[in-house]
Amino acid sequence: REGIKADLKESKNEGEFQVRELTCDEETAAKIIEAAEKCPVNVIEVIDIKTKESMVNTKLEETKDYREIEAGYDEDKELVLDKKGYFLIRIVPEKKMIEAGFCNSKNKIEVKVSGKKPIDIYQTVLREKIIDRADHAAYLARELQKAYTALHLGIPYVQDDELNLKKQ
């Protein structure tokens, strides 16, 4: 099930890994294998103890013809404003909240989405179809994460500015 995390109980540390050996029936083994295959960060390896065969592998492989792209962005050339509108983002330290106000005309908030975590806010924005553009969603996620960091570090947040992480 999505959103549920497993805790590897009764495991032992072997170097940098946690290991758990167990004997189980086929149904339980199938559930363990399914969970390992669905692991979004690819960190659960399942090995058959008898044969030493890897049933779920964590090794990263590159395809023969994979592409490697050096990232870059030129805001002056590539920025496209969202026709639907824009966000004004702020933190509310006394409530430990982040607010994202969506404006479809100059500084007139049409929708305000508030939350404690960036994912709650941007997933709500997407679910409510407040914006359509993928680059706008990426921008929103980046700014919300900066706001969250500023809120938890007790430093000022200014939208579109880099955070000042130097000790003051």
PDB file of C-alpha atoms in Angstrom:
ATOM      1  CA  ARG A   1       0.000   0.000   0.000  1.00  0.00           C
ATOM      2  CA  GLU A   2       1.240   3.427  -0.907  1.00  0.00           C
ATOM      3  CA  GLY A   3       2.538   5.603   1.917  1.00  0.00           C
ATOM      4  CA  ILE A   4       3.163   2.736   4.354  1.00  0.00           C
ATOM      5  CA  LYS A   5       6.754   2.158   5.451  1.00  0.00           C
ATOM      6  CA  ALA A   6       8.145  -1.059   6.851  1.00  0.00           C
ATOM      7  CA  ASP A   7      10.364  -1.289   9.904  1.00  0.00           C
ATOM      8  CA  LEU A   8      12.880  -4.136   9.733  1.00  0.00           C
ATOM      9  CA  LYS A   9      12.395  -5.501  13.231  1.00  0.00           C
ATOM     10  CA  GLU A  10      14.693  -8.045  14.837  1.00  0.00           C
ATOM     11  CA  SER A  11      17.443  -7.236  12.368  1.00  0.00           C
ATOM     12  CA  LYS A  12      21.166  -7.204  13.116  1.00  0.00           C
ATOM     13  CA  ASN A  13      23.782  -4.800  11.863  1.00  0.00           C
ATOM     14  CA  GLU A  14      26.330  -6.195   9.437  1.00  0.00           C
ATOM     15  CA  GLY A  15      28.615  -3.352   8.489  1.00  0.00           C
ATOM     16  CA  GLU A  16      26.532  -0.635   6.905  1.00  0.00           C
ATOM     17  CA  PHE A  17      23.537  -2.946   6.406  1.00  0.00           C
ATOM     18  CA  GLN A  18      20.715  -4.203   8.575  1.00  0.00           C
ATOM     19  CA  VAL A  19      20.085  -7.894   7.962  1.00  0.00           C
ATOM     20  CA  ARG A  20      17.229 -10.150   8.970  1.00  0.00           C
ATOM     21  CA  GLU A  21      17.198 -13.844   8.236  1.00  0.00           C
ATOM     22  CA  LEU A  22      13.916 -15.678   8.486  1.00  0.00           C
ATOM     23  CA  THR A  23      12.157 -18.794   7.373  1.00  0.00           C
ATOM     24  CA  CYS A  24       8.641 -18.226   6.124  1.00  0.00           C
ATOM     25  CA  ASP A  25       5.866 -19.702   4.027  1.00  0.00           C
ATOM     26  CA  GLU A  26       5.466 -18.875   0.334  1.00  0.00           C
ATOM     27  CA  GLU A  27       2.707 -16.317   0.924  1.00  0.00           C
ATOM     28  CA  THR A  28       4.853 -14.337   3.373  1.00  0.00           C
ATOM     29  CA  ALA A  29       7.858 -14.625   1.048  1.00  0.00           C
ATOM     30  CA  ALA A  30       5.754 -13.269  -1.824  1.00  0.00           C
ATOM     31  CA  LYS A  31       4.709 -10.283   0.330  1.00  0.00           C
ATOM     32  CA  ILE A  32       8.334  -9.570   1.281  1.00  0.00           C
ATOM     33  CA  ILE A  33       9.437  -9.751  -2.356  1.00  0.00           C
ATOM     34  CA  GLU A  34       6.560  -7.501  -3.445  1.00  0.00           C
ATOM     35  CA  ALA A  35       7.455  -4.942  -0.760  1.00  0.00           C
ATOM     36  CA  ALA A  36      11.121  -4.977  -1.802  1.00  0.00           C
ATOM     37  CA  GLU A  37      10.216  -4.547  -5.480  1.00  0.00           C
ATOM     38  CA  LYS A  38       7.972  -1.582  -4.660  1.00  0.00           C
ATOM     39  CA  CYS A  39      10.544   0.123  -2.442  1.00  0.00           C
ATOM     40  CA  PRO A  40      10.871   3.582  -4.056  1.00  0.00           C
ATOM     41  CA  VAL A  41      14.469   4.052  -2.931  1.00  0.00           C
ATOM     42  CA  ASN A  42      15.599   0.565  -3.958  1.00  0.00           C
ATOM     43  CA  VAL A  43      17.261  -0.385  -0.655  1.00  0.00           C
ATOM     44  CA  ILE A  44      15.695  -3.755   0.160  1.00  0.00           C
ATOM     45  CA  GLU A  45      17.523  -6.757  -1.224  1.00  0.00           C
ATOM     46  CA  VAL A  46      15.998 -10.218  -0.827  1.00  0.00           C
ATOM     47  CA  ILE A  47      18.312 -13.233  -1.016  1.00  0.00           C
ATOM     48  CA  ASP A  48      17.338 -16.898  -0.902  1.00  0.00           C
ATOM     49  CA  ILE A  49      19.360 -18.197   2.073  1.00  0.00           C
ATOM     50  CA  LYS A  50      19.696 -21.715   0.659  1.00  0.00           C
ATOM     51  CA  THR A  51      20.752 -20.868  -2.894  1.00  0.00           C
ATOM     52  CA  LYS A  52      22.293 -17.434  -2.158  1.00  0.00           C
ATOM     53  CA  GLU A  53      20.349 -16.286  -5.241  1.00  0.00           C
ATOM     54  CA  SER A  54      19.261 -12.657  -5.284  1.00  0.00           C
ATOM     55  CA  MET A  55      15.491 -12.535  -5.628  1.00  0.00           C
ATOM     56  CA  VAL A  56      15.289  -8.726  -5.519  1.00  0.00           C
ATOM     57  CA  ASN A  57      18.432  -6.870  -6.488  1.00  0.00           C
ATOM     58  CA  THR A  58      19.454  -3.372  -5.421  1.00  0.00           C
ATOM     59  CA  LYS A  59      22.282  -2.962  -7.926  1.00  0.00           C
ATOM     60  CA  LEU A  60      21.918   0.050 -10.161  1.00  0.00           C
ATOM     61  CA  GLU A  61      22.517  -0.677 -13.826  1.00  0.00           C
ATOM     62  CA  GLU A  62      22.856   1.743 -16.693  1.00  0.00           C
ATOM     63  CA  THR A  63      21.365   0.816 -20.032  1.00  0.00           C
ATOM     64  CA  LYS A  64      23.847   0.386 -22.859  1.00  0.00           C
ATOM     65  CA  ASP A  65      22.817   3.613 -24.572  1.00  0.00           C
ATOM     66  CA  TYR A  66      21.847   5.746 -21.596  1.00  0.00           C
ATOM     67  CA  ARG A  67      22.155   9.516 -21.969  1.00  0.00           C
ATOM     68  CA  GLU A  68      23.999  11.749 -19.564  1.00  0.00           C
ATOM     69  CA  ILE A  69      22.826  15.351 -19.541  1.00  0.00           C
ATOM     70  CA  GLU A  70      24.535  18.259 -17.843  1.00  0.00           C
ATOM     71  CA  ALA A  71      21.818  20.332 -16.198  1.00  0.00           C
ATOM     72  CA  GLY A  72      21.474  24.012 -16.890  1.00  0.00           C
ATOM     73  CA  TYR A  73      18.865  26.750 -16.917  1.00  0.00           C
ATOM     74  CA  ASP A  74      18.875  30.306 -18.256  1.00  0.00           C
ATOM     75  CA  GLU A  75      16.001  32.181 -16.633  1.00  0.00           C
ATOM     76  CA  ASP A  76      16.264  35.110 -19.063  1.00  0.00           C
ATOM     77  CA  LYS A  77      15.731  32.781 -22.049  1.00  0.00           C
ATOM     78  CA  GLU A  78      13.634  29.962 -20.614  1.00  0.00           C
ATOM     79  CA  LEU A  79      11.246  31.459 -18.046  1.00  0.00           C
ATOM     80  CA  VAL A  80       7.613  31.221 -19.121  1.00  0.00           C
ATOM     81  CA  LEU A  81       5.073  32.723 -16.751  1.00  0.00           C
ATOM     82  CA  ASP A  82       1.994  30.683 -15.967  1.00  0.00           C
ATOM     83  CA  LYS A  83      -1.045  32.273 -17.625  1.00  0.00           C
ATOM     84  CA  LYS A  84      -3.228  31.065 -14.750  1.00  0.00           C
ATOM     85  CA  GLY A  85      -1.357  33.210 -12.221  1.00  0.00           C
ATOM     86  CA  TYR A  86       1.383  33.150  -9.616  1.00  0.00           C
ATOM     87  CA  PHE A  87       2.033  32.348  -5.949  1.00  0.00           C
ATOM     88  CA  LEU A  88       2.972  34.568  -3.046  1.00  0.00           C
ATOM     89  CA  ILE A  89       4.625  32.415  -0.399  1.00  0.00           C
ATOM     90  CA  ARG A  90       5.306  33.294   3.215  1.00  0.00           C
ATOM     91  CA  ILE A  91       6.025  31.651   6.521  1.00  0.00           C
ATOM     92  CA  VAL A  92       4.021  32.190   9.706  1.00  0.00           C
ATOM     93  CA  PRO A  93       6.537  31.315  12.449  1.00  0.00           C
ATOM     94  CA  GLU A  94       4.133  31.677  15.384  1.00  0.00           C
ATOM     95  CA  LYS A  95       1.898  28.990  13.832  1.00  0.00           C
ATOM     96  CA  LYS A  96       4.797  26.982  12.305  1.00  0.00           C
ATOM     97  CA  MET A  97       2.903  27.222   8.998  1.00  0.00           C
ATOM     98  CA  ILE A  98       3.647  27.959   5.367  1.00  0.00           C
ATOM     99  CA  GLU A  99       1.091  29.852   3.288  1.00  0.00           C
ATOM    100  CA  ALA A 100       0.890  29.901  -0.496  1.00  0.00           C
ATOM    101  CA  GLY A 101      -1.511  32.472  -1.895  1.00  0.00           C
ATOM    102  CA  PHE A 102      -2.434  32.040  -5.559  1.00  0.00           C
ATOM    103  CA  CYS A 103      -3.073  35.270  -7.451  1.00  0.00           C
ATOM    104  CA  ASN A 104      -4.671  35.399 -10.902  1.00  0.00           C
ATOM    105  CA  SER A 105      -4.310  39.174 -11.057  1.00  0.00           C
ATOM    106  CA  LYS A 106      -1.866  41.618  -9.458  1.00  0.00           C
ATOM    107  CA  ASN A 107      -1.612  40.758  -5.749  1.00  0.00           C
ATOM    108  CA  LYS A 108      -5.227  39.555  -5.475  1.00  0.00           C
ATOM    109  CA  ILE A 109      -5.273  36.204  -3.722  1.00  0.00           C
ATOM    110  CA  GLU A 110      -7.852  33.853  -5.208  1.00  0.00           C
ATOM    111  CA  VAL A 111      -6.848  30.741  -3.225  1.00  0.00           C
ATOM    112  CA  LYS A 112      -4.717  30.366  -0.096  1.00  0.00           C
ATOM    113  CA  VAL A 113      -3.256  26.958   0.742  1.00  0.00           C
ATOM    114  CA  SER A 114      -1.716  26.581   4.209  1.00  0.00           C
ATOM    115  CA  GLY A 115       0.187  23.695   5.707  1.00  0.00           C
ATOM    116  CA  LYS A 116       3.099  22.556   7.803  1.00  0.00           C
ATOM    117  CA  LYS A 117       4.927  20.572   5.103  1.00  0.00           C
ATOM    118  CA  PRO A 118       5.744  21.415   1.474  1.00  0.00           C
ATOM    119  CA  ILE A 119       4.345  18.131   0.148  1.00  0.00           C
ATOM    120  CA  ASP A 120       0.952  18.804   1.750  1.00  0.00           C
ATOM    121  CA  ILE A 121       0.749  22.197   0.065  1.00  0.00           C
ATOM    122  CA  TYR A 122       1.974  21.310  -3.422  1.00  0.00           C
ATOM    123  CA  GLN A 123      -0.032  18.092  -3.586  1.00  0.00           C
ATOM    124  CA  THR A 124      -3.140  20.089  -2.628  1.00  0.00           C
ATOM    125  CA  VAL A 125      -2.354  22.659  -5.345  1.00  0.00           C
ATOM    126  CA  LEU A 126      -2.016  19.863  -7.919  1.00  0.00           C
ATOM    127  CA  ARG A 127      -5.110  17.984  -6.728  1.00  0.00           C
ATOM    128  CA  GLU A 128      -7.177  21.188  -6.862  1.00  0.00           C
ATOM    129  CA  LYS A 129      -5.802  21.917 -10.362  1.00  0.00           C
ATOM    130  CA  ILE A 130      -4.762  25.424  -9.347  1.00  0.00           C
ATOM    131  CA  ILE A 131      -1.852  25.277 -11.814  1.00  0.00           C
ATOM    132  CA  ASP A 132      -1.145  23.221 -14.932  1.00  0.00           C
ATOM    133  CA  ARG A 133       2.473  23.853 -15.840  1.00  0.00           C
ATOM    134  CA  ALA A 134       5.092  21.324 -14.673  1.00  0.00           C
ATOM    135  CA  ASP A 135       7.732  24.054 -14.381  1.00  0.00           C
ATOM    136  CA  HIS A 136       5.404  26.083 -12.152  1.00  0.00           C
ATOM    137  CA  ALA A 137       4.866  23.028  -9.941  1.00  0.00           C
ATOM    138  CA  ALA A 138       8.649  22.526  -9.741  1.00  0.00           C
ATOM    139  CA  TYR A 139       9.122  26.192  -8.822  1.00  0.00           C
ATOM    140  CA  LEU A 140       6.413  25.951  -6.169  1.00  0.00           C
ATOM    141  CA  ALA A 141       7.973  22.824  -4.641  1.00  0.00           C
ATOM    142  CA  ARG A 142      11.405  24.484  -4.539  1.00  0.00           C
ATOM    143  CA  GLU A 143      10.087  27.647  -2.874  1.00  0.00           C
ATOM    144  CA  LEU A 144       7.973  25.695  -0.381  1.00  0.00           C
ATOM    145  CA  GLN A 145      10.999  23.615   0.614  1.00  0.00           C
ATOM    146  CA  LYS A 146      13.021  26.815   1.118  1.00  0.00           C
ATOM    147  CA  ALA A 147      10.194  28.253   3.234  1.00  0.00           C
ATOM    148  CA  TYR A 148      10.066  25.049   5.304  1.00  0.00           C
ATOM    149  CA  THR A 149      13.829  25.124   5.853  1.00  0.00           C
ATOM    150  CA  ALA A 150      13.736  28.799   6.868  1.00  0.00           C
ATOM    151  CA  LEU A 151      10.828  28.154   9.222  1.00  0.00           C
ATOM    152  CA  HIS A 152      12.597  25.289  10.988  1.00  0.00           C
ATOM    153  CA  LEU A 153      15.966  27.044  11.159  1.00  0.00           C
ATOM    154  CA  GLY A 154      14.380  30.263  12.397  1.00  0.00           C
ATOM    155  CA  ILE A 155      15.825  32.347   9.564  1.00  0.00           C
ATOM    156  CA  PRO A 156      14.105  34.843   7.247  1.00  0.00           C
ATOM    157  CA  TYR A 157      12.405  33.598   4.087  1.00  0.00           C
ATOM    158  CA  VAL A 158      12.203  35.877   1.058  1.00  0.00           C
ATOM    159  CA  GLN A 159      10.541  34.381  -2.001  1.00  0.00           C
ATOM    160  CA  ASP A 160      12.900  34.001  -4.989  1.00  0.00           C
ATOM    161  CA  ASP A 161      15.998  34.763  -2.866  1.00  0.00           C
ATOM    162  CA  GLU A 162      18.532  32.169  -1.761  1.00  0.00           C
ATOM    163  CA  LEU A 163      18.387  31.327   1.932  1.00  0.00           C
ATOM    164  CA  ASN A 164      21.144  32.824   4.066  1.00  0.00           C
ATOM    165  CA  LEU A 165      22.408  29.748   5.907  1.00  0.00           C
ATOM    166  CA  LYS A 166      25.472  31.470   7.383  1.00  0.00           C
ATOM    167  CA  LYS A 167      25.479  31.675  11.162  1.00  0.00           C
ATOM    168  CA  GLN A 168      24.474  35.142  12.229  1.00  0.00           C
TER     169      GLN A 168
END
